[in-house]
Coordinates of C-alpha atoms in Angstrom, one line a residue:
Chain H
X1 CA 28.5 -33.7 -9.5
X2 CA 26.3 -32.8 -6.0
X3 CA 23.0 -32.7 -6.8
X4 CA 22.0 -28.9 -6.4
X5 CA 18.8 -29.9 -3.9
X6 CA 18.9 -32.2 -1.3
X7 CA 16.3 -33.5 0.3
X8 CA 16.6 -35.6 3.8
X9 CA 14.4 -37.5 5.3
X10 CA 11.4 -34.7 5.0
X11 CA 8.2 -35.3 6.6
X12 CA 5.4 -32.8 7.6
X13 CA 2.1 -33.0 9.4
X14 CA -0.1 -30.2 9.9
X15 CA -1.2 -29.1 13.0
X16 CA -4.5 -30.6 12.0
X17 CA -2.8 -33.6 12.3
X18 CA -3.1 -34.5 8.2
X19 CA 0.9 -36.1 7.4
X20 CA 1.3 -34.4 3.6
X21 CA 5.1 -36.0 3.1
X22 CA 6.8 -38.7 4.8
X23 CA 10.8 -39.2 4.7
X24 CA 11.4 -37.9 1.2
X25 CA 14.9 -38.1 -0.1
X26 CA 15.3 -36.3 -3.2
X27 CA 18.1 -35.4 -5.1
X28 CA 17.8 -32.8 -8.1
X29 CA 20.9 -32.4 -9.8
X30 CA 22.1 -30.3 -11.5
X31 CA 20.9 -27.9 -14.6
X32 CA 17.7 -30.3 -15.2
X33 CA 14.6 -29.8 -16.2
X34 CA 12.6 -32.7 -13.0
X35 CA 9.0 -32.9 -13.2
X36 CA 7.1 -33.9 -10.7
X37 CA 3.9 -35.7 -11.0
X38 CA 1.1 -36.6 -8.8
X39 CA -2.6 -37.1 -8.5
X40 CA -4.9 -33.8 -6.5
X41 CA -3.3 -34.0 -2.6
X42 CA -0.2 -35.8 -3.6
X43 CA 2.2 -33.3 -1.3
X44 CA 3.7 -31.5 -4.2
X45 CA 3.2 -28.4 -3.7
X46 CA 4.2 -29.3 0.1
X47 CA 7.7 -30.1 -1.1
X48 CA 8.1 -27.1 -2.5
X49 CA 7.1 -24.5 -0.2
X50 CA 9.3 -26.3 2.1
X51 CA 12.2 -25.9 -0.1
X52 CA 11.6 -22.3 -0.5
X53 CA 10.3 -21.5 2.5
X54 CA 6.6 -20.9 2.9
X55 CA 6.0 -23.9 4.8
X56 CA 7.9 -25.0 8.0
X57 CA 8.9 -29.3 7.5
X58 CA 8.5 -31.3 10.9
X59 CA 10.6 -33.1 10.4
X60 CA 14.3 -33.4 7.7
X61 CA 16.4 -31.5 6.1
X62 CA 16.7 -29.3 2.8
X63 CA 20.2 -27.9 1.5
X64 CA 20.5 -25.9 -1.7
X65 CA 23.9 -25.2 -3.7
X66 CA 25.4 -26.6 0.1
X67 CA 23.4 -24.3 1.7
X68 CA 20.6 -25.8 4.5
X69 CA 18.3 -23.8 3.9
X70 CA 16.8 -22.9 7.4
X71 CA 20.3 -22.1 9.0
X72 CA 21.5 -20.4 6.1
X73 CA 18.3 -20.0 4.7
X74 CA 19.9 -16.4 2.3
X75 CA 22.5 -18.0 0.8
X76 CA 19.9 -20.9 0.0
X77 CA 16.8 -18.7 -0.4
X78 CA 18.7 -16.6 -3.5
X79 CA 19.6 -18.7 -5.6
X80 CA 15.4 -19.8 -6.3
X81 CA 12.3 -18.2 -7.7
X82 CA 9.3 -19.9 -6.8
X83 CA 6.2 -19.4 -9.3
X84 CA 3.0 -19.9 -7.4
X85 CA 0.7 -22.1 -8.7
X86 CA -2.0 -19.7 -7.5
X87 CA -2.3 -16.8 -8.7
X88 CA -1.8 -14.4 -6.3
X89 CA -0.9 -11.0 -7.4
X90 CA -1.3 -8.2 -5.9
X91 CA -3.6 -5.6 -7.3
X92 CA -3.2 -2.1 -7.6
X93 CA 0.2 -1.8 -8.6
X94 CA 2.0 -1.6 -12.2
X95 CA 3.9 -5.1 -13.9
X96 CA 6.5 -2.8 -13.5
X97 CA 6.3 -2.3 -10.1
X98 CA 6.2 -5.7 -8.6
X99 CA 8.4 -7.2 -10.7
X100 CA 11.0 -4.9 -9.8
X101 CA 9.9 -5.0 -5.7
X102 CA 10.8 -8.8 -6.2
X103 CA 14.3 -8.2 -7.8
X104 CA 14.9 -5.6 -4.4
X105 CA 13.2 -7.9 -2.0
X106 CA 15.8 -10.6 -3.4
X107 CA 18.2 -8.2 -2.2
X108 CA 19.8 -7.8 -6.0
X109 CA 20.2 -3.9 -7.0
X110 CA 18.5 -2.5 -9.7
X111 CA 18.6 -3.4 -13.1
X112 CA 16.0 -2.3 -15.3
X113 CA 17.4 -3.1 -18.8
X114 CA 17.7 -7.1 -17.5
X115 CA 13.8 -6.7 -16.2
X116 CA 12.7 -5.0 -19.2
X117 CA 14.2 -8.1 -21.0
X118 CA 12.1 -10.6 -18.1
X119 CA 9.6 -9.2 -19.7
X120 CA 9.8 -8.6 -22.8
X121 CA 10.7 -12.3 -23.1
X122 CA 7.1 -13.1 -21.8
X123 CA 5.3 -10.7 -23.6
X124 CA 4.5 -9.0 -20.9
X125 CA 6.3 -5.3 -22.0
X126 CA 3.1 -3.4 -23.5
X127 CA 1.1 -4.6 -20.4
X128 CA 4.2 -2.6 -18.0
X129 CA 2.3 -0.3 -16.6
X130 CA -1.0 -1.6 -16.7
X131 CA -2.8 -2.3 -12.3
X132 CA -2.2 -5.9 -12.1
X133 CA -6.1 -6.0 -11.4
X134 CA -6.6 -5.2 -14.8
X135 CA -4.5 -8.1 -16.5
X136 CA -6.5 -11.4 -17.5
X137 CA -5.9 -14.9 -15.9
X138 CA -2.6 -15.6 -18.2
X139 CA -1.1 -12.5 -17.8
X140 CA -1.1 -12.6 -14.5
X141 CA 0.7 -16.2 -14.6
X142 CA 3.2 -14.0 -16.6
X143 CA 3.7 -11.7 -14.3
X144 CA 4.0 -13.9 -11.9
X145 CA 6.9 -15.6 -13.0
X146 CA 8.7 -12.8 -13.9
X147 CA 8.9 -12.0 -10.4
X148 CA 10.2 -15.4 -10.2
X149 CA 12.9 -14.8 -13.2
X150 CA 14.1 -10.9 -11.5
X151 CA 16.6 -11.8 -9.6
X152 CA 18.1 -14.3 -11.9
X153 CA 17.8 -17.3 -9.6
X154 CA 19.3 -20.5 -10.6
X155 CA 16.7 -22.7 -9.7
X156 CA 13.6 -21.9 -10.5
X157 CA 10.1 -24.1 -9.5
X158 CA 7.2 -23.0 -11.3
X159 CA 4.2 -24.9 -9.3
X160 CA 1.8 -26.3 -12.4
X161 CA 2.8 -23.5 -14.3
X162 CA 0.4 -24.1 -17.7
X163 CA -2.7 -24.8 -15.0
X164 CA -5.3 -23.2 -16.8
X165 CA -3.6 -20.6 -19.0
X166 CA -4.3 -20.9 -22.8
X167 CA -1.2 -22.7 -25.3
X168 CA 0.3 -19.3 -27.3
X169 CA 0.9 -18.5 -23.4
X170 CA 2.0 -22.3 -23.0
X171 CA 4.1 -22.0 -25.7
X172 CA 6.0 -18.9 -24.8
X173 CA 6.0 -20.6 -21.5
X174 CA 8.3 -23.2 -22.8
X175 CA 10.5 -21.3 -24.5
X176 CA 11.4 -19.4 -21.6
X177 CA 12.2 -23.3 -19.5
X178 CA 14.6 -24.2 -22.7
X179 CA 16.5 -21.1 -22.3
X180 CA 16.8 -21.1 -18.8
X181 CA 17.5 -24.4 -19.0
X182 CA 20.1 -23.5 -21.5
X183 CA 22.0 -21.0 -19.7
X184 CA 22.7 -23.4 -16.4
X185 CA 19.7 -23.0 -14.9
X186 CA 17.8 -26.0 -13.3
X187 CA 14.4 -26.3 -13.0
X188 CA 11.7 -27.8 -10.6
X189 CA 7.5 -28.5 -12.3
X190 CA 4.9 -29.4 -11.5
X191 CA 2.1 -30.6 -14.1
X192 CA -0.4 -32.4 -14.3
X193 CA -0.1 -31.9 -18.5
X194 CA 1.5 -35.2 -18.7
X195 CA 2.7 -34.5 -21.6
X196 CA 4.7 -32.0 -21.1
X197 CA 6.0 -33.4 -18.5
X198 CA 7.2 -36.2 -21.7
X199 CA 8.3 -33.2 -23.3
X200 CA 10.1 -31.0 -21.2
X201 CA 11.8 -32.8 -18.2
X202 CA 14.6 -35.2 -18.1
X203 CA 13.6 -36.9 -15.1
X204 CA 10.8 -37.6 -13.5
X205 CA 9.8 -38.3 -10.2
X206 CA 6.3 -39.5 -8.5
X207 CA 4.3 -38.7 -5.5
X208 CA 1.8 -40.4 -4.5
X209 CA 0.1 -40.2 -0.8
X210 CA 3.5 -38.2 0.6
X211 CA 5.5 -41.0 -0.2
X212 CA 7.9 -40.6 -4.0
X213 CA 7.1 -43.5 -5.4
X214 CA 10.1 -43.4 -7.5
X215 CA 12.8 -41.6 -9.2
X216 CA 13.7 -42.1 -13.2
X217 CA 14.7 -40.4 -16.2
X218 CA 11.9 -39.7 -18.5
X219 CA 13.8 -42.2 -21.0
X220 CA 14.7 -45.1 -18.9
X221 CA 10.8 -44.6 -17.4
X222 CA 9.3 -44.8 -20.6
X223 CA 11.3 -47.7 -21.7
X224 CA 10.8 -49.5 -18.3
X225 CA 7.5 -48.9 -18.0
X226 CA 6.7 -49.2 -21.9
X227 CA 3.9 -50.9 -22.8
X228 CA 3.3 -51.5 -25.9
X229 CA 0.0 -52.2 -28.1
X230 CA -0.1 -53.9 -31.1
X231 CA -3.0 -53.4 -33.6
X232 CA -4.3 -55.6 -36.0
X233 CA -6.9 -54.7 -38.7
X234 CA -9.0 -56.9 -40.0
X235 CA -10.2 -57.9 -43.5
X236 CA -13.2 -59.4 -41.6
X237 CA -14.8 -58.0 -39.0
X238 CA -14.7 -60.8 -36.0
X239 CA -17.8 -62.0 -33.7
X240 CA -15.9 -63.2 -30.9
X241 CA -12.1 -64.6 -30.8
X242 CA -11.1 -67.7 -32.2
X243 CA -11.5 -70.6 -29.7
X244 CA -7.4 -70.5 -30.6
X245 CA -6.6 -67.8 -29.2
X246 CA -9.4 -67.4 -26.8
X247 CA -7.4 -67.8 -23.5
X248 CA -4.5 -65.1 -25.3
X249 CA -5.2 -62.5 -21.4
X250 CA -2.9 -60.0 -23.6
X251 CA -5.2 -60.0 -26.7
X252 CA -8.5 -58.5 -27.1
X253 CA -10.9 -57.5 -30.2
X254 CA -12.0 -54.3 -30.6
X255 CA -15.3 -53.4 -29.9
X256 CA -16.7 -53.2 -33.5
X257 CA -15.3 -56.6 -33.9
X258 CA -12.1 -54.8 -36.4
X259 CA -9.5 -55.0 -34.5
X260 CA -7.4 -56.8 -33.1
X261 CA -5.5 -55.6 -30.1
X262 CA -2.8 -57.5 -28.3
X263 CA -0.6 -55.3 -25.6
X264 CA 2.6 -56.6 -24.3
X265 CA 5.8 -55.7 -22.2
X266 CA 8.4 -53.8 -24.6
X267 CA 11.0 -55.7 -21.6
X268 CA 9.6 -59.4 -22.1
X269 CA 11.6 -61.8 -22.1
X270 CA 9.5 -63.1 -24.9
X271 CA 6.8 -60.5 -26.2
X272 CA 4.9 -63.3 -28.2
X273 CA 4.6 -61.7 -31.0
X274 CA 5.9 -64.4 -33.1
X275 CA 3.3 -67.0 -31.1
X276 CA 0.4 -64.6 -31.8
X277 CA 1.4 -64.9 -35.8
X278 CA 1.5 -67.2 -36.3
X279 CA -2.1 -68.5 -34.2
X280 CA -4.1 -66.5 -36.5
X281 CA -2.4 -67.5 -39.7
X282 CA -3.4 -71.1 -38.0
X283 CA -7.0 -69.9 -37.6
X284 CA -6.6 -68.2 -41.4
X285 CA -7.8 -65.4 -39.7
X286 CA -6.7 -62.4 -42.5
X287 CA -5.1 -58.8 -41.9
X288 CA -4.9 -55.2 -43.7
X289 CA -3.1 -53.5 -41.9
X290 CA -0.9 -53.6 -38.7
X291 CA 0.2 -50.7 -35.7
X292 CA 2.2 -50.2 -33.0
X293 CA 2.0 -48.1 -30.4
X294 CA 4.1 -46.4 -27.1
X295 CA 2.1 -46.1 -24.0
X296 CA 2.6 -43.0 -22.3
X297 CA 4.1 -41.3 -19.8
X298 CA 0.2 -40.3 -18.6
X299 CA -0.4 -44.2 -18.9
X300 CA 3.0 -45.3 -16.6
X301 CA 2.0 -42.3 -13.9
X302 CA -1.8 -43.4 -13.9
X303 CA -0.9 -47.0 -13.8
X304 CA 1.5 -46.3 -11.6
X305 CA -0.5 -44.7 -9.1
X306 CA -3.6 -46.8 -8.7
X307 CA -0.7 -49.4 -8.1
X308 CA 0.3 -46.9 -5.4
X309 CA -3.6 -47.1 -3.7
X310 CA -3.7 -50.8 -4.1
X311 CA -1.1 -51.1 -1.8
X312 CA 1.7 -52.4 -3.9
X313 CA 3.9 -50.6 -4.3
X314 CA 7.0 -50.6 -6.3
Chain Y
X1 CA 21.0 -7.9 6.9
X2 CA 19.2 -7.3 2.8
X3 CA 18.9 -4.1 3.1
X4 CA 17.9 -4.3 -0.3
X5 CA 14.4 -5.3 0.9
X6 CA 14.1 -3.3 3.2
X7 CA 13.8 -0.4 0.6
X8 CA 11.6 -2.4 -1.8
X9 CA 9.4 -3.2 1.0
X10 CA 10.0 0.2 2.6
X11 CA 8.9 1.8 -0.6
X12 CA 6.1 -0.1 -1.6
X13 CA 4.0 0.5 1.6
X14 CA 5.1 4.1 0.9
X15 CA 3.6 4.2 -2.9
X16 CA 0.1 2.0 -1.4
X17 CA -0.2 5.3 1.3
X18 CA 0.4 7.6 -1.5
X19 CA -2.5 6.5 -3.4
X20 CA -4.6 6.0 -0.5
X21 CA -2.9 10.0 -0.3
X22 CA -6.5 11.9 -0.2
X23 CA -7.9 9.8 2.0
X24 CA -5.5 9.2 4.0
X25 CA -5.1 13.1 5.3
X26 CA -7.9 14.2 4.4
X27 CA -10.1 11.9 7.0
X28 CA -7.8 12.7 9.9
X29 CA -7.5 16.6 9.4
X30 CA -11.3 17.2 9.3
X31 CA -12.0 15.1 12.5
X32 CA -9.0 17.0 14.1
X33 CA -10.8 19.9 13.8
X34 CA -14.1 19.1 13.9
X35 CA -12.5 17.7 17.6
X36 CA -11.6 21.9 17.6
X37 CA -14.8 22.7 17.0
X38 CA -17.0 21.1 19.4
X39 CA -14.2 19.8 22.1
X40 CA -12.2 23.5 22.1
X41 CA -15.1 26.4 20.9
X42 CA -18.2 24.7 22.0
X43 CA -17.2 23.0 25.5
X44 CA -13.4 24.6 26.0
X45 CA -15.2 27.7 26.2
X46 CA -17.0 26.4 29.6
X47 CA -14.1 24.7 30.7
X48 CA -11.5 27.4 30.2
X49 CA -8.4 26.1 32.4
X50 CA -7.0 21.7 32.9
X51 CA -4.2 22.5 35.0
X52 CA -3.3 25.6 34.1
X53 CA -3.3 24.7 30.5
X54 CA -5.8 26.6 28.6
X55 CA -8.3 23.5 27.6
X56 CA -8.2 23.6 23.0
X57 CA -4.5 23.6 23.7
X58 CA -4.6 21.0 26.2
X59 CA -5.8 18.7 24.5
X60 CA -4.0 19.0 21.0
X61 CA -1.1 15.7 22.6
X62 CA -3.7 14.0 23.3
X63 CA -5.8 14.3 19.8
X64 CA -2.6 13.8 18.3
X65 CA -1.6 10.6 20.1
X66 CA -5.7 9.7 19.8
X67 CA -4.2 9.6 15.8
X68 CA -0.5 8.6 15.6
X69 CA -1.9 5.7 17.7
X70 CA -5.2 4.8 15.3
X71 CA -3.6 5.1 12.9
X72 CA -0.5 3.4 13.6
X73 CA -1.8 0.2 14.5
X74 CA -4.1 0.1 11.1
X75 CA -2.0 0.9 8.7
X76 CA 0.4 -1.7 10.1
X77 CA -2.1 -3.9 10.3
X78 CA -3.5 -4.0 6.5
X79 CA -0.3 -3.9 5.6
X80 CA 1.1 -7.3 6.4
X81 CA -2.4 -8.9 6.5
X82 CA -3.0 -7.4 2.8
X83 CA -0.6 -9.5 1.2
X84 CA -1.9 -12.4 3.8
X85 CA -5.0 -12.4 2.4
X86 CA -4.2 -12.1 -1.7
X87 CA -1.2 -15.0 -1.2
X88 CA 1.7 -12.9 -2.0
X89 CA 3.4 -12.9 1.6
X90 CA 5.1 -16.3 -0.4
X91 CA 6.8 -14.1 -1.7
X92 CA 7.7 -12.5 2.1
X93 CA 8.5 -15.9 3.5
X94 CA 10.8 -17.4 0.7
X95 CA 12.7 -14.2 -0.1
X96 CA 16.3 -14.9 1.4
X97 CA 15.2 -11.8 4.6
X98 CA 14.6 -13.1 8.0
X99 CA 11.7 -11.6 9.7
X100 CA 13.8 -8.2 11.0
X101 CA 14.0 -6.8 7.3
X102 CA 10.1 -7.5 6.9
X103 CA 9.3 -5.7 10.3
X104 CA 11.9 -3.0 9.7
X105 CA 9.9 -2.5 5.9
X106 CA 6.1 -2.6 6.7
X107 CA 6.3 -0.9 10.8
X108 CA 8.9 1.6 9.6
X109 CA 5.9 2.8 6.3
X110 CA 3.1 2.5 9.1
X111 CA 5.4 4.6 11.7
X112 CA 6.6 7.3 8.6
X113 CA 3.0 7.5 8.0
X114 CA 1.3 8.5 10.9
X115 CA 4.6 11.0 12.5
X116 CA 3.2 12.4 9.3
X117 CA -0.2 12.6 9.8
X118 CA 0.2 13.9 13.4
X119 CA 2.6 16.5 12.6
X120 CA -0.4 17.8 10.0
X121 CA -2.2 17.3 13.2
X122 CA -0.2 19.9 15.4
X123 CA -0.4 22.7 12.7
X124 CA -3.8 22.4 12.1
X125 CA -4.2 22.7 15.9
X126 CA -1.8 26.3 15.3
X127 CA -4.8 27.5 13.4
X128 CA -7.2 27.3 15.9
X129 CA -5.7 27.2 19.4
X130 CA -1.9 28.3 20.8
X131 CA 0.1 25.7 21.2
X132 CA 3.5 25.6 23.1
X133 CA 5.6 22.9 22.8
X134 CA 8.6 22.8 26.0
X135 CA 10.6 20.1 24.9
X136 CA 10.9 19.3 21.9
X137 CA 13.1 16.9 21.5
X138 CA 10.9 14.9 24.2
X139 CA 8.0 15.4 21.9
X140 CA 9.7 14.0 19.4
X141 CA 11.2 10.7 21.0
X142 CA 7.9 9.9 22.6
X143 CA 6.0 10.4 19.1
X144 CA 8.1 8.4 17.4
X145 CA 8.4 5.5 20.2
X146 CA 5.0 5.1 20.9
X147 CA 4.1 5.3 16.2
X148 CA 7.2 2.8 16.7
X149 CA 5.6 1.2 19.4
X150 CA 2.2 1.2 18.1
X151 CA 2.9 -0.3 14.3
X152 CA 4.5 -2.9 16.6
X153 CA 1.3 -4.2 17.7
X154 CA -0.8 -3.9 14.4
X155 CA 1.8 -5.9 12.7
X156 CA 0.7 -8.3 14.8
X157 CA -2.7 -7.6 14.6
X158 CA -2.7 -7.7 11.2
X159 CA -0.8 -11.3 11.5
X160 CA -2.9 -12.7 14.2
X161 CA -6.2 -11.6 11.9
X162 CA -8.1 -13.9 9.7
X163 CA -10.7 -11.9 8.1
X164 CA -11.3 -7.8 7.7
X165 CA -13.7 -7.6 10.8
X166 CA -10.9 -9.0 13.1
X167 CA -8.2 -5.9 11.9
X168 CA -11.3 -3.9 12.4
X169 CA -12.6 -4.7 16.2
X170 CA -9.2 -5.0 17.7
X171 CA -9.2 -0.7 17.2
X172 CA -12.0 -0.1 17.3
X173 CA -13.2 -2.1 20.7
X174 CA -10.2 -1.7 22.0
X175 CA -7.7 1.2 21.0
X176 CA -10.4 4.3 20.9
X177 CA -12.1 3.3 23.7
X178 CA -8.8 3.4 26.0
X179 CA -7.7 6.6 24.0
X180 CA -10.8 8.5 25.6
X181 CA -10.7 6.9 28.5
X182 CA -7.1 7.5 28.3
X183 CA -6.8 11.6 29.4
X184 CA -7.1 12.0 25.8
X185 CA -9.2 14.7 27.0
X186 CA -9.2 15.8 30.8
X187 CA -6.1 15.6 33.1
X188 CA -6.5 11.7 35.6
X189 CA -6.6 14.4 37.9
X190 CA -10.4 14.9 38.0
X191 CA -11.4 11.5 38.2
X192 CA -12.9 10.5 41.3
X193 CA -10.2 8.1 43.1
X194 CA -11.4 5.0 42.1
X195 CA -11.3 6.6 38.5
X196 CA -8.5 7.9 39.3
X197 CA -7.0 3.3 40.4
X198 CA -8.4 2.3 37.2
X199 CA -7.0 4.3 35.5
X200 CA -3.5 3.5 35.7
X201 CA -4.3 0.1 34.5
X202 CA -4.3 1.8 31.1
X203 CA -0.8 1.9 29.2
X204 CA -2.4 4.7 27.1
X205 CA -1.9 6.9 30.3
X206 CA 1.6 6.3 29.8
X207 CA 1.7 8.1 26.2
X208 CA -0.8 10.3 26.6
X209 CA 0.9 11.8 30.1
X210 CA 4.4 11.9 29.0
X211 CA 3.1 13.1 25.2
X212 CA 1.5 15.6 26.8
X213 CA 4.4 17.3 29.5
X214 CA 7.0 17.9 26.4
X215 CA 4.1 20.2 25.6
X216 CA 3.2 22.1 28.4
X217 CA 5.1 19.9 32.0
X218 CA 2.0 18.7 33.6
X219 CA 1.6 15.2 33.4
X220 CA -0.9 13.2 35.5
X221 CA 2.8 10.3 36.0
X222 CA 6.4 11.5 36.6
X223 CA 7.7 11.0 33.1
X224 CA 9.8 8.8 33.8
X225 CA 7.9 5.6 34.2
X226 CA 5.8 7.1 30.6
X227 CA 8.9 6.3 28.7
X228 CA 9.4 3.5 30.9
X229 CA 6.0 2.2 29.6
X230 CA 5.8 2.8 26.5
X231 CA 9.5 1.5 26.0
X232 CA 8.5 -2.0 28.2
X233 CA 5.2 -1.9 25.2
X234 CA 8.1 -1.5 22.9
X235 CA 9.8 -4.4 23.9
X236 CA 7.1 -6.6 24.5
X237 CA 5.7 -6.3 20.9
X238 CA 9.6 -7.2 18.9
X239 CA 8.9 -10.1 21.7
X240 CA 5.7 -11.4 20.6
X241 CA 6.8 -10.4 16.6
X242 CA 10.7 -12.8 17.3
X243 CA 8.3 -15.4 18.6
X244 CA 5.7 -14.8 15.5
X245 CA 8.5 -15.5 13.0
X246 CA 9.9 -18.7 15.3
X247 CA 7.0 -20.9 14.6
X248 CA 6.2 -20.1 12.2
X249 CA 2.6 -18.5 13.8
X250 CA -0.2 -17.6 11.4
X251 CA 2.2 -17.8 8.3
X252 CA 3.7 -20.8 7.6
X253 CA 1.2 -23.9 7.4

């Protein structure tokens, strides 16, 4: 099936001379949750801005469900809802008025029942007549999401939606996102809570210094790049690695000497575990317990960006 | 054309006006009344007539123009500057609308408000002096054209401004002086020839002259020139706005 968003050869150089995006090519699949990860200033918000129309591209094209987002911008933008990163809301309008305004702006006829449903889903219903300026930061974030959903978009962009948001709202929000996905809405999110990407996303893209350095199924990514740690809890503390194991670079002794940590690549032809265990046995080291731990997406991400910064991308 | 978007913007802006109804209406009415007291009663009693029109009545079109120009510029500039300031402009830029809808919505609302104020001042002036409108059709035409043109100018200023200071500078330092020197309170004919010549570089002379003609059939320049200048100014503003949205000047990036 054709990608719902196709980004080809997209570059952006700001008037200041800063190049935010370099020849970005990216396809977003229909109905997926795509998480875009990257350090601050990597180009995430610029990329979203260009797709949504708030930033002009320098070169390259974006099509949204087959509609070019410049030449056929009306058809393209109708499909998109955007939740910006900053808490940019009106101040004196009521919640109800501002959400209804958004729906009108996107050319949709009035539908109070639908607005009511959104406000209830986001626990905003009892605040509907409040002025926005009287709301807390978390509530304002909900208002922004309600505005983005007001015109029943088929694609939802969430730019750092959980920055500075309490646990309860995050739960509420992810439930809304799951419901949307179940109804067929495509969701693109940026977040720096990597556990959220790990929890929610189908695919992960990593952007660094304006370049997409990786796009992968989340499971595949975790499998491919996943390092595992084997922790061996020793019966007797050690002060140093035994001479027999001293040259094993994958092995380390914990600070208090009670644990040996062996890091290995699950994809390697040989993990070296058997050899390690045999060697430990030979050295007369006995252990009480062992555990293995898969590295998290965060570790993978930090590793990737670090690699990229050192000029050894991919 | 996304008519629902135009409606949404228009009503949103009119709601903003309604929230500040007292200050929006009371302030111009009070200042106009003061003008009548000072220029009409105090000074006007010594001038008696200007171009054959009772002085108090003579200044009515100028006073309406003064408020119309100021209010159009200020309403429209603030209307578009505020979303830029708060960041809510992202929504306008990401909505399936072109600059046509945005301009009609914002400029339409700003012009509506200043026309209402212009009419209120006209009604207020009936309390102080006799007012006669010889050509109601042309009066309304000049009123609407001027309100729309200067709301467009205000819109441009609102996009250009990157601080509240700039937002104030243009109305205060340019529009007000040009209006006062544009024959709001006198006929250009009473000036020495040199200053008359200078005056004709002031676009507001043509607006006030045409507007006054629709009341009393006296004018500093011919009505056709007044109308032509107003339209030229209108199209110049439209061209600038078209350029702004085409390039994304001060909007995108």
